[in-house]
mmCIF file of C-alpha atoms in Angstrom:
data_model
loop_
_atom_site.group_PDB
_atom_site.id
_atom_site.type_symbol
_atom_site.label_atom_id
_atom_site.label_comp_id
_atom_site.label_asym_id
_atom_site.label_seq_id
_atom_site.Cartn_x
_atom_site.Cartn_y
_atom_site.Cartn_z
ATOM 1 C CA MET A 976 14.621 -44.857 8.689
ATOM 2 C CA PHE A 977 14.622 -43.168 12.090
ATOM 3 C CA GLN A 978 18.169 -41.931 11.498
ATOM 4 C CA LEU A 979 17.126 -40.431 8.164
ATOM 5 C CA ILE A 980 14.281 -38.562 9.873
ATOM 6 C CA GLN A 981 16.652 -37.272 12.546
ATOM 7 C CA THR A 982 19.093 -36.150 9.887
ATOM 8 C CA HIS A 983 16.324 -34.343 8.014
ATOM 9 C CA ILE A 984 15.150 -32.558 11.167
ATOM 10 C CA HIS A 985 18.402 -31.831 12.984
ATOM 11 C CA GLY A 986 20.931 -31.946 10.199
ATOM 12 C CA GLN A 987 19.765 -29.046 8.105
ATOM 13 C CA PRO A 988 22.399 -26.594 6.902
ATOM 14 C CA ALA A 989 23.204 -23.598 9.030
ATOM 15 C CA GLY A 990 21.847 -21.315 6.346
ATOM 16 C CA HIS A 991 18.336 -22.740 6.716
ATOM 17 C CA ARG A 992 18.451 -22.370 10.468
ATOM 18 C CA GLY A 993 19.689 -18.807 10.121
ATOM 19 C CA ARG A 994 16.906 -17.873 7.728
ATOM 20 C CA ARG A 995 14.338 -19.398 10.065
ATOM 21 C CA THR A 996 15.504 -17.659 13.243
ATOM 22 C CA ARG A 997 16.512 -14.247 11.930
ATOM 23 C CA LEU A 998 15.095 -11.319 13.894
ATOM 24 C CA VAL A 999 14.653 -8.960 10.930
ATOM 25 C CA THR A 1000 13.491 -10.263 7.581
ATOM 26 C CA LYS A 1001 14.919 -9.060 4.296
ATOM 27 C CA ASP A 1002 11.974 -6.687 3.801
ATOM 28 C CA GLY A 1003 12.431 -5.152 7.266
ATOM 29 C CA ARG A 1004 9.723 -6.886 9.325
ATOM 30 C CA CYS A 1005 10.623 -7.881 12.880
ATOM 31 C CA ASN A 1006 10.186 -11.571 13.611
ATOM 32 C CA ILE A 1007 9.291 -11.333 17.288
ATOM 33 C CA GLU A 1008 6.388 -12.509 19.416
ATOM 34 C CA PHE A 1009 5.255 -11.209 22.809
ATOM 35 C CA GLY A 1010 3.888 -13.701 25.292
ATOM 36 C CA ASN A 1011 2.456 -13.775 28.820
ATOM 37 C CA ILE A 1012 1.327 -10.160 28.726
ATOM 38 C CA GLU A 1013 -0.986 -9.293 31.604
ATOM 39 C CA TYR A 1014 -4.597 -8.868 30.620
ATOM 40 C CA SER A 1015 -4.727 -5.410 32.163
ATOM 41 C CA ASN A 1016 -1.995 -4.200 29.794
ATOM 42 C CA HIS A 1017 -4.307 -4.744 26.830
ATOM 43 C CA TYR A 1018 -6.221 -1.641 27.869
ATOM 44 C CA ALA A 1019 -3.149 0.392 26.943
ATOM 45 C CA PHE A 1020 -3.893 -0.375 23.292
ATOM 46 C CA LEU A 1021 -7.413 0.998 23.729
ATOM 47 C CA ALA A 1022 -6.054 4.149 25.347
ATOM 48 C CA ASP A 1023 -3.960 4.750 22.223
ATOM 49 C CA VAL A 1024 -6.888 3.993 19.958
ATOM 50 C CA TRP A 1025 -5.615 6.090 17.025
ATOM 51 C CA THR A 1026 -2.317 4.213 16.703
ATOM 52 C CA THR A 1027 -4.122 0.919 17.171
ATOM 53 C CA PHE A 1028 -6.493 1.593 14.287
ATOM 54 C CA VAL A 1029 -3.739 2.928 12.034
ATOM 55 C CA GLU A 1030 -1.518 -0.123 12.577
ATOM 56 C CA ILE A 1031 -4.141 -2.840 12.104
ATOM 57 C CA ARG A 1032 -4.391 -4.659 8.801
ATOM 58 C CA TRP A 1033 -6.377 -3.337 5.881
ATOM 59 C CA ARG A 1034 -8.939 -6.147 6.102
ATOM 60 C CA PHE A 1035 -9.861 -5.063 9.620
ATOM 61 C CA VAL A 1036 -9.960 -1.395 8.605
ATOM 62 C CA LEU A 1037 -12.430 -2.164 5.819
ATOM 63 C CA LEU A 1038 -14.452 -4.330 8.174
ATOM 64 C CA LEU A 1039 -14.496 -1.538 10.731
ATOM 65 C CA PHE A 1040 -15.501 0.951 8.015
ATOM 66 C CA VAL A 1041 -18.525 -1.107 6.975
ATOM 67 C CA ALA A 1042 -19.492 -2.061 10.535
ATOM 68 C CA SER A 1043 -19.310 1.486 11.904
ATOM 69 C CA PHE A 1044 -21.628 2.969 9.288
ATOM 70 C CA THR A 1045 -24.009 0.015 9.105
ATOM 71 C CA GLY A 1046 -24.162 -0.260 12.875
ATOM 72 C CA SER A 1047 -24.902 3.427 13.367
ATOM 73 C CA TRP A 1048 -27.652 3.311 10.737
ATOM 74 C CA PHE A 1049 -29.255 0.318 12.412
ATOM 75 C CA VAL A 1050 -29.006 1.727 15.961
ATOM 76 C CA PHE A 1051 -30.638 4.984 14.950
ATOM 77 C CA SER A 1052 -33.264 3.122 12.916
ATOM 78 C CA LEU A 1053 -34.323 1.433 16.151
ATOM 79 C CA LEU A 1054 -34.621 4.838 17.794
ATOM 80 C CA TRP A 1055 -36.670 6.208 14.893
ATOM 81 C CA TYR A 1056 -38.882 3.125 15.008
ATOM 82 C CA TRP A 1057 -39.396 3.629 18.751
ATOM 83 C CA VAL A 1058 -40.336 7.292 18.167
ATOM 84 C CA ALA A 1059 -42.869 6.329 15.502
ATOM 85 C CA LYS A 1060 -44.326 3.572 17.642
ATOM 86 C CA SER A 1061 -44.545 5.815 20.722
ATOM 87 C CA ASN A 1062 -46.428 8.413 18.698
ATOM 88 C CA GLY A 1063 -48.769 5.810 17.237
ATOM 89 C CA ASP A 1064 -47.627 6.238 13.640
ATOM 90 C CA LEU A 1065 -47.323 2.542 12.789
ATOM 91 C CA PRO A 1066 -50.081 0.642 10.924
ATOM 92 C CA GLY A 1067 -52.452 -1.226 13.233
ATOM 93 C CA GLN A 1068 -52.298 1.355 15.980
ATOM 94 C CA ASN A 1069 -55.434 3.271 16.953
ATOM 95 C CA HIS A 1070 -55.277 6.674 15.315
ATOM 96 C CA THR A 1071 -57.409 9.481 16.744
ATOM 97 C CA ASP A 1072 -58.926 12.214 14.700
ATOM 98 C CA GLY A 1073 -56.398 14.910 13.917
ATOM 99 C CA HIS A 1074 -53.437 12.588 14.540
ATOM 100 C CA VAL A 1075 -50.131 14.133 13.347
ATOM 101 C CA ARG A 1076 -47.196 11.887 12.591
ATOM 102 C CA CYS A 1077 -43.693 12.570 13.920
ATOM 103 C CA ILE A 1078 -42.138 11.192 10.714
ATOM 104 C CA ASP A 1079 -43.943 10.857 7.427
ATOM 105 C CA ASN A 1080 -43.886 7.488 5.622
ATOM 106 C CA VAL A 1081 -42.174 5.538 8.431
ATOM 107 C CA ASN A 1082 -44.458 2.507 8.690
ATOM 108 C CA GLY A 1083 -42.100 -0.143 10.015
ATOM 109 C CA LEU A 1084 -38.531 -1.131 10.845
ATOM 110 C CA THR A 1085 -37.468 -1.261 7.181
ATOM 111 C CA THR A 1086 -38.680 2.256 6.442
ATOM 112 C CA ALA A 1087 -37.142 3.440 9.717
ATOM 113 C CA PHE A 1088 -33.779 2.013 8.594
ATOM 114 C CA LEU A 1089 -34.110 3.744 5.219
ATOM 115 C CA TYR A 1090 -34.905 7.022 6.943
ATOM 116 C CA SER A 1091 -31.872 6.614 9.238
ATOM 117 C CA LEU A 1092 -29.608 5.941 6.237
ATOM 118 C CA GLU A 1093 -30.982 8.907 4.282
ATOM 119 C CA THR A 1094 -30.547 11.205 7.272
ATOM 120 C CA GLN A 1095 -26.966 10.257 8.118
ATOM 121 C CA THR A 1096 -25.761 10.247 4.507
ATOM 122 C CA THR A 1097 -27.726 13.455 3.721
ATOM 123 C CA ILE A 1098 -29.409 11.806 0.737
ATOM 124 C CA GLY A 1099 -32.939 12.963 1.478
ATOM 125 C CA TYR A 1100 -35.114 11.470 -1.275
ATOM 126 C CA GLY A 1101 -38.108 13.484 -0.021
ATOM 127 C CA GLY A 1102 -40.441 10.577 0.718
ATOM 128 C CA ARG A 1103 -39.683 10.511 4.439
ATOM 129 C CA ALA A 1104 -39.227 13.632 6.550
ATOM 130 C CA LEU A 1105 -39.850 15.099 9.994
ATOM 131 C CA THR A 1106 -43.110 16.909 10.543
ATOM 132 C CA GLY A 1107 -41.830 19.049 13.413
ATOM 133 C CA HIS A 1108 -44.689 17.921 15.639
ATOM 134 C CA CYS A 1109 -42.430 15.974 18.057
ATOM 135 C CA ALA A 1110 -39.677 17.851 19.878
ATOM 136 C CA GLY A 1111 -37.671 14.662 20.519
ATOM 137 C CA THR A 1112 -37.180 14.045 16.830
ATOM 138 C CA VAL A 1113 -35.367 17.360 16.438
ATOM 139 C CA ALA A 1114 -32.851 16.417 19.130
ATOM 140 C CA LEU A 1115 -32.457 12.896 17.707
ATOM 141 C CA ILE A 1116 -31.719 14.098 14.193
ATOM 142 C CA MET A 1117 -29.079 16.481 15.566
ATOM 143 C CA VAL A 1118 -27.413 13.648 17.481
ATOM 144 C CA GLN A 1119 -27.389 11.363 14.452
ATOM 145 C CA SER A 1120 -25.935 14.085 12.233
ATOM 146 C CA LEU A 1121 -23.114 14.735 14.709
ATOM 147 C CA VAL A 1122 -22.386 11.016 15.087
ATOM 148 C CA GLY A 1123 -22.288 10.640 11.308
ATOM 149 C CA VAL A 1124 -19.831 13.517 10.948
ATOM 150 C CA PHE A 1125 -17.610 12.028 13.661
ATOM 151 C CA ILE A 1126 -17.565 8.593 12.019
ATOM 152 C CA ASN A 1127 -16.802 10.157 8.624
ATOM 153 C CA CYS A 1128 -13.885 12.175 9.989
ATOM 154 C CA PHE A 1129 -12.427 9.291 11.976
ATOM 155 C CA MET A 1130 -12.620 6.676 9.224
ATOM 156 C CA CYS A 1131 -11.346 9.047 6.538
ATOM 157 C CA GLY A 1132 -8.454 9.992 8.817
ATOM 158 C CA VAL A 1133 -7.559 6.342 9.453
ATOM 159 C CA ILE A 1134 -7.619 5.472 5.755
ATOM 160 C CA LEU A 1135 -5.596 8.553 4.815
ATOM 161 C CA ALA A 1136 -3.060 7.850 7.572
ATOM 162 C CA LYS A 1137 -2.628 4.245 6.434
ATOM 163 C CA ILE A 1138 -2.179 5.283 2.811
ATOM 164 C CA SER A 1139 0.485 7.851 3.757
ATOM 165 C CA LEU A 1140 2.400 5.661 6.215
ATOM 166 C CA PRO A 1141 6.182 6.107 5.940
ATOM 167 C CA LYS A 1142 6.490 2.339 5.529
ATOM 168 C CA LYS A 1143 5.117 2.751 2.020
ATOM 169 C CA ARG A 1144 7.979 5.114 1.159
ATOM 170 C CA ALA A 1145 10.381 2.559 2.596
ATOM 171 C CA LYS A 1146 9.269 0.070 -0.060
ATOM 172 C CA THR A 1147 11.127 2.133 -2.669
ATOM 173 C CA ILE A 1148 14.440 1.834 -0.777
ATOM 174 C CA THR A 1149 16.231 -1.416 -1.525
ATOM 175 C CA PHE A 1150 19.387 -3.089 -0.249
ATOM 176 C CA SER A 1151 21.561 -5.567 -2.076
ATOM 177 C CA ALA A 1152 20.587 -9.188 -1.544
ATOM 178 C CA THR A 1153 24.070 -10.045 -0.287
ATOM 179 C CA ALA A 1154 27.017 -8.296 1.318
ATOM 180 C CA VAL A 1155 30.626 -8.715 0.183
ATOM 181 C CA ILE A 1156 34.030 -8.538 1.835
ATOM 182 C CA CYS A 1157 36.956 -7.257 -0.216
ATOM 183 C CA LEU A 1158 39.695 -4.633 -0.251
ATOM 184 C CA LYS A 1159 38.637 -0.992 -0.531
ATOM 185 C CA LYS A 1160 41.040 1.942 -0.309
ATOM 186 C CA GLY A 1161 43.775 -0.236 1.146
ATOM 187 C CA SER A 1162 41.599 -1.735 3.891
ATOM 188 C CA LEU A 1163 39.638 -4.930 4.273
ATOM 189 C CA CYS A 1164 35.966 -3.886 4.262
ATOM 190 C CA LEU A 1165 32.459 -5.288 4.351
ATOM 191 C CA LEU A 1166 30.390 -3.701 1.566
ATOM 192 C CA ILE A 1167 26.619 -3.314 1.202
ATOM 193 C CA ARG A 1168 24.779 -1.545 -1.577
ATOM 194 C CA VAL A 1169 21.615 0.566 -1.112
ATOM 195 C CA ALA A 1170 19.494 2.347 -3.725
ATOM 196 C CA ASN A 1171 16.637 4.838 -3.820
ATOM 197 C CA LEU A 1172 14.154 3.823 -6.528
ATOM 198 C CA ARG A 1173 12.474 7.241 -6.563
ATOM 199 C CA LYS A 1174 13.951 10.445 -7.903
ATOM 200 C CA THR A 1175 12.760 12.322 -4.802
ATOM 201 C CA LEU A 1176 15.421 12.369 -2.103
ATOM 202 C CA LEU A 1177 15.518 11.260 1.495
ATOM 203 C CA ILE A 1178 16.614 14.313 3.458
ATOM 204 C CA GLY A 1179 19.036 13.900 6.362
ATOM 205 C CA SER A 1180 19.692 10.223 5.666
ATOM 206 C CA GLN A 1181 21.711 8.296 8.242
ATOM 207 C CA ILE A 1182 22.917 4.715 7.935
ATOM 208 C CA TYR A 1183 24.084 2.492 10.779
ATOM 209 C CA GLY A 1184 24.105 -1.169 11.722
ATOM 210 C CA LYS A 1185 23.663 -3.547 14.630
ATOM 211 C CA LEU A 1186 25.307 -6.952 15.014
ATOM 212 C CA LEU A 1187 22.990 -9.376 16.816
ATOM 213 C CA GLN A 1188 24.463 -12.521 18.286
ATOM 214 C CA THR A 1189 24.331 -14.730 21.359
ATOM 215 C CA THR A 1190 27.256 -14.083 23.701
ATOM 216 C CA VAL A 1191 28.410 -15.557 26.988
ATOM 217 C CA THR A 1192 29.779 -13.181 29.636
ATOM 218 C CA PRO A 1193 32.843 -14.045 31.763
ATOM 219 C CA ASP A 1194 30.387 -14.783 34.585
ATOM 220 C CA GLY A 1195 28.740 -17.491 32.499
ATOM 221 C CA GLU A 1196 25.594 -15.500 31.684
ATOM 222 C CA THR A 1197 24.154 -16.113 28.221
ATOM 223 C CA ILE A 1198 22.902 -12.966 26.485
ATOM 224 C CA ILE A 1199 20.549 -13.625 23.588
ATOM 225 C CA LEU A 1200 20.426 -10.963 20.876
ATOM 226 C CA ASP A 1201 23.385 -9.032 22.240
ATOM 227 C CA GLN A 1202 23.704 -5.844 20.164
ATOM 228 C CA VAL A 1203 27.003 -4.409 18.935
ATOM 229 C CA ASP A 1204 27.223 -1.149 16.980
ATOM 230 C CA ILE A 1205 28.510 -1.385 13.411
ATOM 231 C CA ASN A 1206 29.711 1.849 11.833
ATOM 232 C CA PHE A 1207 29.339 2.300 8.099
ATOM 233 C CA THR A 1208 31.121 4.852 5.940
ATOM 234 C CA MET A 1209 30.423 6.075 2.433
ATOM 235 C CA ASP A 1210 32.379 8.045 -0.111
ATOM 236 C CA ALA A 1211 29.502 10.558 -0.080
ATOM 237 C CA GLY A 1212 29.864 11.130 3.660
ATOM 238 C CA LYS A 1213 28.306 9.692 6.791
ATOM 239 C CA ASP A 1214 25.412 12.080 7.462
ATOM 240 C CA ASN A 1215 23.138 14.170 5.210
ATOM 241 C CA LEU A 1216 23.719 12.008 2.172
ATOM 242 C CA PHE A 1217 22.936 13.081 -1.361
ATOM 243 C CA PHE A 1218 20.915 9.946 -1.936
ATOM 244 C CA VAL A 1219 20.080 10.401 -5.608
ATOM 245 C CA CYS A 1220 21.891 7.316 -6.919
ATOM 246 C CA PRO A 1221 22.849 3.937 -5.418
ATOM 247 C CA LEU A 1222 25.456 4.133 -2.678
ATOM 248 C CA THR A 1223 27.939 1.578 -1.432
ATOM 249 C CA LEU A 1224 28.319 1.321 2.340
ATOM 250 C CA TYR A 1225 31.520 -0.103 3.740
ATOM 251 C CA HIS A 1226 32.591 -1.122 7.200
ATOM 252 C CA VAL A 1227 36.342 -1.249 7.801
ATOM 253 C CA ILE A 1228 37.379 -4.546 9.396
ATOM 254 C CA ASN A 1229 40.096 -3.447 11.813
ATOM 255 C CA ARG A 1230 41.013 -4.400 15.376
ATOM 256 C CA SER A 1231 37.961 -2.605 16.776
ATOM 257 C CA SER A 1232 35.576 -4.401 14.405
ATOM 258 C CA PRO A 1233 33.627 -7.450 15.650
ATOM 259 C CA PHE A 1234 34.480 -9.140 12.327
ATOM 260 C CA TYR A 1235 38.235 -8.952 12.954
ATOM 261 C CA GLU A 1236 38.520 -12.582 14.089
ATOM 262 C CA LEU A 1237 36.653 -13.962 11.073
ATOM 263 C CA SER A 1238 38.183 -15.578 8.017
ATOM 264 C CA ALA A 1239 36.945 -16.910 4.703
ATOM 265 C CA ASP A 1240 36.698 -20.427 6.183
ATOM 266 C CA THR A 1241 35.040 -19.606 9.516
ATOM 267 C CA LEU A 1242 32.480 -17.072 8.220
ATOM 268 C CA PRO A 1243 29.836 -19.592 6.993
ATOM 269 C CA GLN A 1244 29.891 -21.382 10.372
ATOM 270 C CA GLN A 1245 29.153 -18.245 12.411
ATOM 271 C CA ASP A 1246 25.811 -17.532 14.085
ATOM 272 C CA PHE A 1247 25.030 -13.820 13.922
ATOM 273 C CA GLU A 1248 22.750 -11.377 12.167
ATOM 274 C CA LEU A 1249 23.808 -8.016 10.752
ATOM 275 C CA VAL A 1250 20.906 -5.552 10.740
ATOM 276 C CA VAL A 1251 21.342 -2.394 8.636
ATOM 277 C CA PHE A 1252 19.174 0.697 9.198
ATOM 278 C CA LEU A 1253 18.581 3.755 7.023
ATOM 279 C CA ASP A 1254 16.752 6.709 8.586
ATOM 280 C CA GLY A 1255 15.596 9.699 6.589
ATOM 281 C CA MET A 1256 12.806 12.150 5.826
ATOM 282 C CA ALA A 1257 10.814 11.931 2.622
ATOM 283 C CA GLU A 1258 11.224 15.079 0.545
ATOM 284 C CA SER A 1259 7.663 15.060 -0.813
ATOM 285 C CA THR A 1260 5.745 14.342 2.432
ATOM 286 C CA SER A 1261 8.222 15.492 5.143
ATOM 287 C CA SER A 1262 7.525 12.261 7.036
ATOM 288 C CA SER A 1263 10.299 10.335 8.743
ATOM 289 C CA CYS A 1264 10.816 6.732 7.733
ATOM 290 C CA GLN A 1265 13.180 3.905 8.525
ATOM 291 C CA VAL A 1266 14.298 1.157 6.177
ATOM 292 C CA ARG A 1267 15.995 -1.945 7.520
ATOM 293 C CA THR A 1268 17.237 -5.299 6.331
ATOM 294 C CA SER A 1269 19.462 -8.043 7.682
ATOM 295 C CA TYR A 1270 22.257 -10.334 6.576
ATOM 296 C CA VAL A 1271 23.173 -13.734 8.002
ATOM 297 C CA PRO A 1272 26.662 -15.239 7.477
ATOM 298 C CA GLN A 1273 25.456 -17.264 4.490
ATOM 299 C CA GLU A 1274 24.524 -13.994 2.740
ATOM 300 C CA ILE A 1275 28.011 -12.456 3.095
ATOM 301 C CA GLN A 1276 30.450 -13.300 0.288
ATOM 302 C CA TRP A 1277 34.143 -13.241 1.156
ATOM 303 C CA GLY A 1278 36.423 -12.272 -1.698
ATOM 304 C CA TYR A 1279 33.817 -10.654 -3.936
ATOM 305 C CA SER A 1280 33.148 -7.113 -5.115
ATOM 306 C CA PHE A 1281 30.023 -5.501 -6.555
ATOM 307 C CA LEU A 1282 29.800 -4.874 -10.276
ATOM 308 C CA PRO A 1283 29.599 -1.221 -11.400
ATOM 309 C CA ILE A 1284 26.072 -0.051 -12.175
ATOM 310 C CA ILE A 1285 26.396 3.682 -12.940
ATOM 311 C CA SER A 1286 27.320 4.819 -16.435
ATOM 312 C CA ARG A 1287 26.863 7.861 -18.628
ATOM 313 C CA THR A 1288 24.848 7.843 -21.836
ATOM 314 C CA LYS A 1289 25.734 9.595 -25.090
ATOM 315 C CA THR A 1290 23.098 12.226 -24.357
ATOM 316 C CA GLY A 1291 24.848 13.202 -21.116
ATOM 317 C CA LYS A 1292 22.468 11.493 -18.680
ATOM 318 C CA TYR A 1293 23.559 9.209 -15.889
ATOM 319 C CA ARG A 1294 22.137 5.694 -16.112
ATOM 320 C CA VAL A 1295 21.777 3.137 -13.312
ATOM 321 C CA ASP A 1296 21.684 -0.511 -14.394
ATOM 322 C CA PHE A 1297 19.775 -2.317 -11.650
ATOM 323 C CA SER A 1298 20.351 -5.693 -13.287
ATOM 324 C CA ASN A 1299 23.835 -5.638 -11.699
ATOM 325 C CA PHE A 1300 22.653 -4.175 -8.388
ATOM 326 C CA SER A 1301 23.250 -7.339 -6.332
ATOM 327 C CA LYS A 1302 25.695 -9.059 -8.671
ATOM 328 C CA SER A 1303 29.296 -9.512 -7.589
ATOM 329 C CA VAL A 1304 32.542 -10.751 -9.077
ATOM 330 C CA ARG A 1305 35.414 -12.588 -7.401
ATOM 331 C CA VAL A 1306 38.439 -10.430 -6.600
ATOM 332 C CA THR A 1307 41.770 -10.981 -4.887
ATOM 333 C CA THR A 1308 41.150 -10.702 -1.137
ATOM 334 C CA PRO A 1309 43.189 -11.698 1.940
ATOM 335 C CA HIS A 1310 42.072 -14.867 3.673
ATOM 336 C CA CYS A 1311 41.477 -13.094 6.988
ATOM 337 C CA ALA A 1312 41.932 -9.726 8.647
ATOM 338 C CA HIS A 1313 44.977 -11.036 10.554
ATOM 339 C CA CYS A 1314 46.601 -12.056 7.278
ATOM 340 C CA PHE A 1315 45.990 -8.636 5.759
ATOM 341 C CA LYS A 1316 47.304 -6.836 8.854
ATOM 342 C CA THR A 1317 50.421 -9.021 9.019
ATOM 343 C CA ASP A 1318 51.114 -8.513 5.315
ATOM 344 C CA VAL A 1319 50.750 -4.727 5.609
ATOM 345 C CA ASP A 1320 53.025 -4.598 8.667
ATOM 346 C CA HIS A 1321 55.606 -6.746 6.896
ATOM 347 C CA ARG A 1322 55.635 -4.471 3.842
ATOM 348 C CA ASN A 1323 55.933 -1.366 5.987
ATOM 349 C CA HIS A 1324 58.780 -2.915 7.968
ATOM 350 C CA SER A 1325 60.598 -3.924 4.785
ATOM 351 C CA ASN A 1326 60.308 -0.412 3.326
ATOM 352 C CA GLN A 1327 61.591 1.214 6.502
ATOM 353 C CA SER A 1328 64.485 -1.224 6.963
ATOM 354 C CA GLN A 1329 66.082 -0.567 3.557
ATOM 355 C CA PRO A 1330 69.062 1.786 4.158
ATOM 356 C CA ASP A 1331 69.353 4.749 1.869
ATOM 357 C CA ARG A 1332 72.417 6.699 2.932
ATOM 358 C CA SER A 1333 73.021 10.135 1.562
ATOM 359 C CA ARG A 1334 76.439 11.468 0.727
ATOM 360 C CA HIS A 1335 76.664 12.686 4.363
ATOM 361 C CA GLY A 1336 76.141 9.133 5.655
ATOM 362 C CA LYS A 1337 72.627 9.653 7.122
ATOM 363 C CA LEU A 1338 69.765 7.190 6.678
ATOM 364 C CA GLY A 1339 67.067 8.313 4.301
ATOM 365 C CA ILE A 1340 63.626 7.161 3.176
ATOM 366 C CA ASP A 1341 62.775 6.480 -0.438
ATOM 367 C CA ASN A 1342 60.311 8.947 -1.867
ATOM 368 C CA ARG A 1343 58.940 7.272 -4.948
ATOM 369 C CA GLY A 1344 57.041 10.368 -5.930
ATOM 370 C CA PHE A 1345 60.256 12.365 -6.223
ATOM 371 C CA GLU A 1346 61.427 12.894 -9.785
ATOM 372 C CA VAL A 1347 65.200 12.932 -10.270
ATOM 373 C CA ILE A 1348 66.438 15.611 -12.718
ATOM 374 C CA GLU A 1349 69.990 15.548 -13.924
ATOM 375 C CA VAL A 1350 71.596 19.001 -13.883
ATOM 376 C CA GLN A 1351 74.990 19.578 -15.508
ATOM 377 C CA ASP A 1352 77.529 21.666 -13.614
ATOM 378 C CA SER A 1353 78.191 25.029 -15.205
ATOM 379 C CA LEU A 1354 81.730 25.736 -16.348
ATOM 380 C CA ASP A 1355 81.533 29.375 -15.257
ATOM 381 C CA ILE A 1356 82.267 29.841 -11.582
ATOM 382 C CA THR A 1357 81.536 33.178 -9.996
ATOM 383 C CA LYS A 1358 84.057 34.239 -7.375
ATOM 384 C CA MET A 1359 83.282 36.663 -4.593
#
């Protein structure tokens, strides 16, 4: 029984461990936690109070919205109650002949709260109002009006900023669920598909990748999350993409690629994470945004190619079939990059080693694109 428990805990497949420990989730969130931060550094978040409020969750924003208004109403209601009590306006206090109230119809804390709410929200039902007899009430109503305007501006700005965050635009950019490795344009490549679900473009789009893995230096130092640049190329170009339809990114697996030593058998046993980034500027809001996703070895298919998804309708429109966006089909692919390189070198060597002597005895090279035309010798010979 104890062995079965150990097997269940420690003997899980590598794919489950990879999904649990990945740094970037499929939807782009970073799985990282900061610990042992000095208490004094927390004041840095208060110094950047705008970013702090914009980045907090919606539940806390709504709580802050309600608390800020309700708290200000209650604080000023206490001040209005104190003014009324100091002037002797409350019931039970000794009123002299000719007594003039500071605030009409404020007879207790409840009516003082209602007057504070009506003042700050500019409702003004008309039942409670200043008499102008007390100079302090004029200054107090000015302060409350300014505080109310400040709270309105700040909270409206926070809500508007959260609604228009670039991360919301990033939700309409999607990557394929898996990556594939196959032959493309005579090279062994790793392919990833990305699509823009909106018709508005991302201006100045750039796509790049980072390979995250644990490496050991020659000195014996272990580097966790060592980052290696991964260059991606597209048929539409590398920078300033016309991102109006789904694009296929491909990374050429050559000698300079970190995937050069991999093969179809060793890929599932690897421990790395490929993070793909797309940076661009939204055409409608002119706000910069970044979309990211990640792939672990179990999400990379060797020997597969993506199905086509773009077609043309009878009416002349281009149609994108997203049902095949992440679907792939098995294709003929070399077992490893070494095998592909050796096979290419062997074919090139065989083509160059075939002798093709001309009538003068010199070696020639076959030009398969050359078309041989038979020309008959003319019987008429012109003599000089």
